[in-house]
Amino acid sequence: MSLTKDPELLYADEGEEKNKIRRGTLYLVTTPIGNLSDLSERAKKVLAGVDFVAAEDTRNSAKLLAMFDIKKPMVSYFEHNKRERGTIICDRIAAGESCALVTDAGMPGISDPGEDIVKLCAERGIPVTAVPGPCAAMTALTLSGLFTARFAFEGFLTTNKGERMKRLQYLKSDDRTLIFYEAPHKLKATLADLYEVFGDRSISLCRELTKLNEEIIRTTLGQAVTLYSEREPRGEYVLIVAGQSEQEAAENAFWSDMTIEEHVAHYIDEGKSKMDAIKACAKDRGLAKNEVYRVINQ
Ligand code: SAM
């Protein structure tokens, strides 16, 4: 088959050559996050074609492979064995075997142990390639109805209360949409903490994505706290939280209770010249320099 490189075509037909399993390569194979039909044709081919599969939970992945009649030798690769097991897997790949890494659901490397083995392969010059597919974070973001042009993925918040509040305080001034993963038994506490730090921002709670009971609740943090005081969280959740708005930024700013004169004086006290203080004040408030100048020279 010819290698088509027609710039008019979005999908180049690169033929069988591109899909041949390469020796000595690690394949990151994305698996469904709920709907079995989301396992791509290419994922099936790669899983059937590699020498072995490294899986976060071998029982789980064995069931997935069995559904597609794929029989493959498997090794486990998870959070608590990733150090020694990663080296063994890399040794086998370096000796010429091909390996598919799969995690429990979704894209390996996103809030699961995939990241470390890619780092190890990079250090050892072992080729890594990806068979992409559904990722809960991206699926939720696109369904959230919130601003998607800029976002920050935070994954799971730490369970250490002090560290968690510190992280949320740090994120409070981020104007990008924030993405969190959460387990159902921790959802109520997380919503309460998000509300305490961020106030009544918009949130989309995306649960059971791609499954029969998929649900997107587009609400505010305050209403979400109330809602979950009345119902028990069930299933898997991605929380999409609006970033800081311009209005919130102005309200939270150190100068929000100062007059323009006090604001300029603050910068002069810090050592700025009068003109630089006017410039800084104008920038903070989104005003033109001459507007600030006029006020302080009235
Ligand atoms: N690697 C995965 C990915 O690509 O999304 C994420 C793995 S992480 C260990 C598991 C978390 O992802 C869950 O606790 C939940 O927050 C989120 N998640 C996974 N599947 C989901 C689904 N179908 N609906 C909602 N959230 C999901």
Short mmCIF file of C-alpha atoms and ligand atoms in Angstrom, two decimals:
data_model
loop_
_atom_site.label_atom_id
_atom_site.label_comp_id
_atom_site.label_asym_id
_atom_site.label_seq_id
_atom_site.Cartn_x
_atom_site.Cartn_y
_atom_site.Cartn_z
CA MET A 1 0.00 0.00 0.00
CA SER A 2 1.30 3.48 -0.83
CA LEU A 3 2.18 6.06 1.78
CA THR A 4 -0.36 8.82 1.14
CA LYS A 5 0.72 12.31 2.16
CA ASP A 6 -2.03 14.35 0.56
CA PRO A 7 -2.25 17.66 2.49
CA GLU A 8 -5.98 17.74 1.70
CA LEU A 9 -6.55 14.59 3.72
CA LEU A 10 -6.99 14.77 7.45
CA TYR A 11 -6.30 11.05 7.81
CA ALA A 12 -3.36 9.80 5.82
CA ASP A 13 -3.62 6.17 4.79
CA GLU A 14 -0.24 5.04 5.91
CA GLY A 15 -0.99 1.41 5.21
CA GLU A 16 0.04 -1.72 7.02
CA GLU A 17 3.64 -0.60 7.37
CA LYS A 18 2.69 1.94 10.01
CA ASN A 19 0.67 -0.65 11.94
CA LYS A 20 3.34 -3.35 12.04
CA ILE A 21 4.37 -4.19 15.60
CA ARG A 22 7.89 -2.93 16.11
CA ARG A 23 10.38 -5.00 18.04
CA GLY A 24 12.01 -3.48 21.10
CA THR A 25 9.21 -0.95 21.60
CA LEU A 26 6.87 -0.01 24.44
CA TYR A 27 3.28 0.70 23.36
CA LEU A 28 1.10 2.80 25.68
CA VAL A 29 -2.32 1.38 24.90
CA THR A 30 -5.35 3.34 26.04
CA THR A 31 -8.29 1.22 27.17
CA PRO A 32 -11.97 2.25 27.61
CA ILE A 33 -13.05 4.34 30.63
CA GLY A 34 -16.42 2.60 30.71
CA ASN A 35 -17.68 1.74 27.25
CA LEU A 36 -16.07 -1.35 25.76
CA SER A 37 -16.72 -0.14 22.23
CA ASP A 38 -14.18 2.62 22.81
CA LEU A 39 -11.30 0.15 22.49
CA SER A 40 -9.90 1.10 19.10
CA GLU A 41 -9.18 -1.30 16.25
CA ARG A 42 -5.54 -0.34 16.48
CA ALA A 43 -5.48 -1.01 20.25
CA LYS A 44 -6.83 -4.53 19.59
CA LYS A 45 -4.22 -5.14 16.88
CA VAL A 46 -1.39 -3.96 19.10
CA LEU A 47 -2.59 -5.99 22.09
CA ALA A 48 -2.83 -9.07 19.88
CA GLY A 49 0.52 -8.42 18.23
CA VAL A 50 2.96 -7.56 21.04
CA ASP A 51 5.05 -10.18 22.83
CA PHE A 52 3.62 -9.37 26.25
CA VAL A 53 1.28 -7.04 28.10
CA ALA A 54 2.19 -5.13 31.26
CA ALA A 55 -1.01 -4.38 33.19
CA GLU A 56 -1.86 -2.38 36.30
CA ASP A 57 -4.28 -5.14 37.31
CA THR A 58 -3.69 -8.35 35.36
CA ARG A 59 -7.09 -9.85 36.33
CA ASN A 60 -8.90 -6.78 35.08
CA SER A 61 -6.96 -6.60 31.83
CA ALA A 62 -7.22 -10.37 31.28
CA LYS A 63 -11.01 -9.92 31.25
CA LEU A 64 -10.74 -7.11 28.70
CA LEU A 65 -8.46 -9.15 26.45
CA ALA A 66 -10.70 -12.22 26.77
CA MET A 67 -13.66 -10.18 25.49
CA PHE A 68 -11.73 -9.73 22.25
CA ASP A 69 -10.38 -13.26 22.24
CA ILE A 70 -6.81 -12.06 22.77
CA LYS A 71 -4.48 -14.36 24.71
CA LYS A 72 -1.18 -12.81 25.80
CA PRO A 73 1.43 -13.41 28.48
CA MET A 74 1.00 -10.72 31.15
CA VAL A 75 3.08 -9.16 33.87
CA SER A 76 1.79 -6.82 36.53
CA TYR A 77 3.04 -3.26 36.71
CA PHE A 78 1.46 -1.10 39.41
CA GLU A 79 2.22 1.63 41.92
CA HIS A 80 3.92 -0.64 44.50
CA ASN A 81 6.10 -2.76 42.20
CA LYS A 82 6.81 -0.19 39.51
CA ARG A 83 10.45 0.32 40.44
CA GLU A 84 11.81 -3.24 40.14
CA ARG A 85 9.17 -4.33 37.63
CA GLY A 86 9.84 -1.32 35.41
CA THR A 87 13.50 -2.33 35.13
CA ILE A 88 12.60 -5.93 34.28
CA ILE A 89 10.11 -4.82 31.61
CA CYS A 90 12.66 -2.41 30.11
CA ASP A 91 15.32 -5.16 30.08
CA ARG A 92 12.98 -7.40 28.08
CA ILE A 93 12.14 -4.59 25.63
CA ALA A 94 15.83 -3.69 25.27
CA ALA A 95 16.46 -7.36 24.41
CA GLY A 96 14.02 -7.04 21.47
CA GLU A 97 10.55 -7.86 22.83
CA SER A 98 7.55 -5.59 22.24
CA CYS A 99 5.31 -4.69 25.18
CA ALA A 100 1.88 -3.06 25.52
CA LEU A 101 1.28 -1.17 28.75
CA VAL A 102 -2.34 -0.94 29.86
CA THR A 103 -3.75 0.52 33.04
CA ASP A 104 -7.12 -0.09 34.69
CA ALA A 105 -8.90 2.40 32.46
CA GLY A 106 -8.05 5.20 30.11
CA MET A 107 -4.74 6.61 29.05
CA PRO A 108 -1.62 5.16 30.71
CA GLY A 109 0.38 7.90 32.39
CA ILE A 110 -2.57 10.06 33.46
CA SER A 111 -2.91 9.64 37.26
CA ASP A 112 -1.62 6.07 37.05
CA PRO A 113 1.85 4.44 36.98
CA GLY A 114 2.47 4.87 33.22
CA GLU A 115 4.57 7.99 33.69
CA ASP A 116 7.50 6.23 35.40
CA ILE A 117 8.10 3.56 32.79
CA VAL A 118 8.11 6.15 29.99
CA LYS A 119 10.77 8.08 31.92
CA LEU A 120 12.79 4.87 32.32
CA CYS A 121 12.50 4.07 28.60
CA ALA A 122 13.58 7.61 27.71
CA GLU A 123 16.65 7.27 29.94
CA ARG A 124 17.58 3.98 28.28
CA GLY A 125 16.85 5.09 24.72
CA ILE A 126 13.98 2.60 24.35
CA PRO A 127 11.35 3.65 21.78
CA VAL A 128 7.88 4.39 23.18
CA THR A 129 4.79 4.99 21.11
CA ALA A 130 1.13 5.53 21.96
CA VAL A 131 -2.18 4.08 20.89
CA PRO A 132 -4.37 6.95 22.09
CA GLY A 133 -8.01 6.82 23.12
CA PRO A 134 -10.34 8.05 25.86
CA CYS A 135 -9.04 9.93 28.86
CA ALA A 136 -11.54 10.80 31.62
CA ALA A 137 -10.10 14.30 32.10
CA MET A 138 -10.44 15.35 28.46
CA THR A 139 -13.83 13.68 28.06
CA ALA A 140 -15.14 15.57 31.11
CA LEU A 141 -13.60 18.89 30.08
CA THR A 142 -15.27 18.81 26.68
CA LEU A 143 -18.65 17.97 28.25
CA SER A 144 -18.37 20.50 31.07
CA GLY A 145 -19.74 23.53 29.27
CA LEU A 146 -16.93 25.55 30.87
CA PHE A 147 -14.04 27.40 29.24
CA THR A 148 -11.83 24.83 27.46
CA ALA A 149 -9.18 26.97 25.72
CA ARG A 150 -6.87 26.92 28.74
CA PHE A 151 -7.01 24.35 31.53
CA ALA A 152 -4.90 22.78 34.25
CA PHE A 153 -5.06 19.09 35.12
CA GLU A 154 -4.65 18.51 38.87
CA GLY A 155 -5.58 14.82 39.09
CA PHE A 156 -6.27 13.62 42.66
CA LEU A 157 -5.82 16.13 45.47
CA THR A 158 -3.69 14.86 48.33
CA THR A 159 -5.59 13.50 51.35
CA ASN A 160 -3.30 15.40 53.73
CA LYS A 161 -5.61 18.23 54.79
CA GLY A 162 -2.89 20.85 55.27
CA GLU A 163 -1.19 20.11 51.94
CA ARG A 164 -4.52 19.98 50.16
CA MET A 165 -5.65 23.40 51.42
CA LYS A 166 -2.24 24.84 50.55
CA ARG A 167 -2.56 23.50 46.99
CA LEU A 168 -6.08 24.89 46.65
CA GLN A 169 -4.95 28.29 47.94
CA TYR A 170 -2.18 28.21 45.31
CA LEU A 171 -4.72 27.37 42.60
CA LYS A 172 -7.20 30.02 43.69
CA SER A 173 -5.71 32.72 41.45
CA ASP A 174 -5.34 30.44 38.40
CA ASP A 175 -7.65 31.67 35.64
CA ARG A 176 -7.56 28.34 33.79
CA THR A 177 -10.30 25.75 34.12
CA LEU A 178 -9.24 23.19 36.74
CA ILE A 179 -9.64 19.42 36.39
CA PHE A 180 -9.73 17.09 39.40
CA TYR A 181 -10.22 13.35 39.71
CA GLU A 182 -12.11 12.10 42.74
CA ALA A 183 -13.28 8.85 44.29
CA PRO A 184 -16.93 8.75 45.44
CA HIS A 185 -16.14 8.28 49.14
CA LYS A 186 -14.04 11.46 49.17
CA LEU A 187 -16.32 13.60 47.03
CA LYS A 188 -18.22 15.38 49.81
CA ALA A 189 -15.04 16.45 51.63
CA THR A 190 -13.47 17.63 48.37
CA LEU A 191 -16.52 19.69 47.40
CA ALA A 192 -16.53 21.30 50.86
CA ASP A 193 -12.84 22.23 50.56
CA LEU A 194 -13.24 23.55 47.00
CA TYR A 195 -16.19 25.69 48.15
CA GLU A 196 -14.29 26.97 51.17
CA VAL A 197 -11.33 28.13 49.09
CA PHE A 198 -12.83 29.05 45.70
CA GLY A 199 -16.25 30.33 46.81
CA ASP A 200 -19.35 29.80 44.68
CA ARG A 201 -17.68 29.16 41.32
CA SER A 202 -19.17 27.08 38.52
CA ILE A 203 -18.46 23.37 38.61
CA SER A 204 -19.40 20.47 36.34
CA LEU A 205 -19.49 17.12 38.09
CA CYS A 206 -18.96 14.48 35.40
CA ARG A 207 -19.76 10.98 36.60
CA GLU A 208 -19.72 7.53 35.04
CA LEU A 209 -18.51 8.91 31.71
CA THR A 210 -19.30 6.75 28.66
CA LYS A 211 -21.28 4.35 30.90
CA LEU A 212 -25.01 3.70 31.06
CA ASN A 213 -25.47 6.09 33.98
CA GLU A 214 -23.33 8.92 32.61
CA GLU A 215 -24.35 12.20 34.24
CA ILE A 216 -23.07 15.77 33.92
CA ILE A 217 -24.21 18.10 36.69
CA ARG A 218 -23.49 21.72 35.74
CA THR A 219 -23.92 23.80 38.87
CA THR A 220 -22.01 25.91 41.39
CA LEU A 221 -19.80 24.73 44.25
CA GLY A 222 -22.33 25.90 46.88
CA GLN A 223 -25.18 24.05 45.20
CA ALA A 224 -23.03 20.96 44.72
CA VAL A 225 -22.29 20.89 48.47
CA THR A 226 -26.03 21.10 49.19
CA LEU A 227 -26.88 18.48 46.56
CA TYR A 228 -24.44 15.95 48.01
CA SER A 229 -25.64 16.57 51.56
CA GLU A 230 -28.89 15.02 50.28
CA ARG A 231 -27.58 12.22 48.05
CA GLU A 232 -24.74 9.71 48.25
CA PRO A 233 -21.99 9.98 45.61
CA ARG A 234 -21.84 6.93 43.34
CA GLY A 235 -19.42 5.94 40.62
CA GLU A 236 -16.35 7.69 39.29
CA TYR A 237 -16.10 11.47 39.12
CA VAL A 238 -14.18 14.13 37.27
CA LEU A 239 -14.70 17.63 38.65
CA ILE A 240 -14.29 20.55 36.28
CA VAL A 241 -14.06 23.83 38.16
CA ALA A 242 -14.08 27.30 36.58
CA GLY A 243 -10.84 29.26 36.93
CA GLN A 244 -10.67 32.61 38.65
CA SER A 245 -12.76 35.23 36.83
CA GLU A 246 -11.55 38.79 36.25
CA GLN A 247 -14.14 40.03 38.74
CA GLU A 248 -12.95 37.56 41.39
CA ALA A 249 -9.33 38.51 40.72
CA ALA A 250 -10.17 42.18 41.30
CA GLU A 251 -12.10 41.33 44.49
CA ASN A 252 -9.24 39.20 45.83
CA ALA A 253 -6.51 41.66 44.93
CA PHE A 254 -4.49 43.31 47.74
CA TRP A 255 -5.64 46.72 46.48
CA SER A 256 -9.37 45.90 46.33
CA ASP A 257 -10.16 48.01 49.43
CA MET A 258 -7.78 50.86 48.52
CA THR A 259 -8.65 54.09 46.72
CA ILE A 260 -6.65 54.84 43.55
CA GLU A 261 -4.59 57.38 45.56
CA GLU A 262 -3.79 54.75 48.23
CA HIS A 263 -2.96 52.19 45.55
CA VAL A 264 -0.43 54.54 43.87
CA ALA A 265 0.97 55.54 47.29
CA HIS A 266 1.48 51.84 48.09
CA TYR A 267 3.77 51.44 45.06
CA ILE A 268 5.61 54.70 45.86
CA ASP A 269 6.21 53.38 49.41
CA GLU A 270 7.65 50.23 47.83
CA GLY A 271 10.24 52.42 46.06
CA LYS A 272 8.70 53.02 42.63
CA SER A 273 8.81 56.42 40.94
CA LYS A 274 5.47 58.27 40.73
CA MET A 275 5.14 57.44 37.00
CA ASP A 276 5.93 53.75 37.54
CA ALA A 277 3.50 53.61 40.46
CA ILE A 278 0.77 55.09 38.23
CA LYS A 279 1.61 52.56 35.52
CA ALA A 280 1.48 49.62 37.98
CA CYS A 281 -1.80 50.84 39.48
CA ALA A 282 -3.33 51.27 36.01
CA LYS A 283 -2.20 47.76 35.01
CA ASP A 284 -3.66 46.18 38.18
CA ARG A 285 -7.02 47.85 37.63
CA GLY A 286 -7.16 47.49 33.88
CA LEU A 287 -7.32 51.29 33.51
CA ALA A 288 -5.53 53.67 31.17
CA LYS A 289 -2.52 55.47 32.73
CA ASN A 290 -4.03 58.89 32.14
CA GLU A 291 -7.20 57.91 34.03
CA VAL A 292 -5.12 57.13 37.13
CA TYR A 293 -3.02 60.25 36.55
CA ARG A 294 -6.17 62.39 36.39
CA VAL A 295 -7.52 60.98 39.67
CA ILE A 296 -4.37 61.55 41.66
CA ASN A 297 -3.86 65.06 40.26
CA GLN A 298 -7.41 66.23 40.95
N1 SAM B 1 -5.68 7.02 33.25
C1 SAM B 1 -7.07 7.36 33.48
C2 SAM B 1 -7.54 8.35 32.44
O1 SAM B 1 -6.96 8.38 31.35
O2 SAM B 1 -8.50 9.07 32.67
C3 SAM B 1 -7.31 7.83 34.90
C4 SAM B 1 -6.91 6.86 35.96
S1 SAM B 1 -7.25 7.39 37.58
C5 SAM B 1 -6.47 6.12 38.51
C6 SAM B 1 -8.94 6.99 37.84
C7 SAM B 1 -9.84 8.24 37.99
O3 SAM B 1 -10.20 8.73 36.70
C8 SAM B 1 -11.15 7.97 38.69
O4 SAM B 1 -11.02 8.01 40.10
C9 SAM B 1 -12.03 9.09 38.17
O5 SAM B 1 -11.76 10.29 38.86
C10 SAM B 1 -11.53 9.22 36.74
N2 SAM B 1 -12.34 8.36 35.85
C11 SAM B 1 -11.95 7.24 35.20
N3 SAM B 1 -12.96 6.74 34.47
C12 SAM B 1 -14.02 7.57 34.65
C13 SAM B 1 -15.37 7.60 34.18
N4 SAM B 1 -15.84 6.67 33.35
N5 SAM B 1 -16.16 8.61 34.58
C14 SAM B 1 -15.72 9.57 35.40
N6 SAM B 1 -14.46 9.58 35.89
C15 SAM B 1 -13.63 8.61 35.53
#
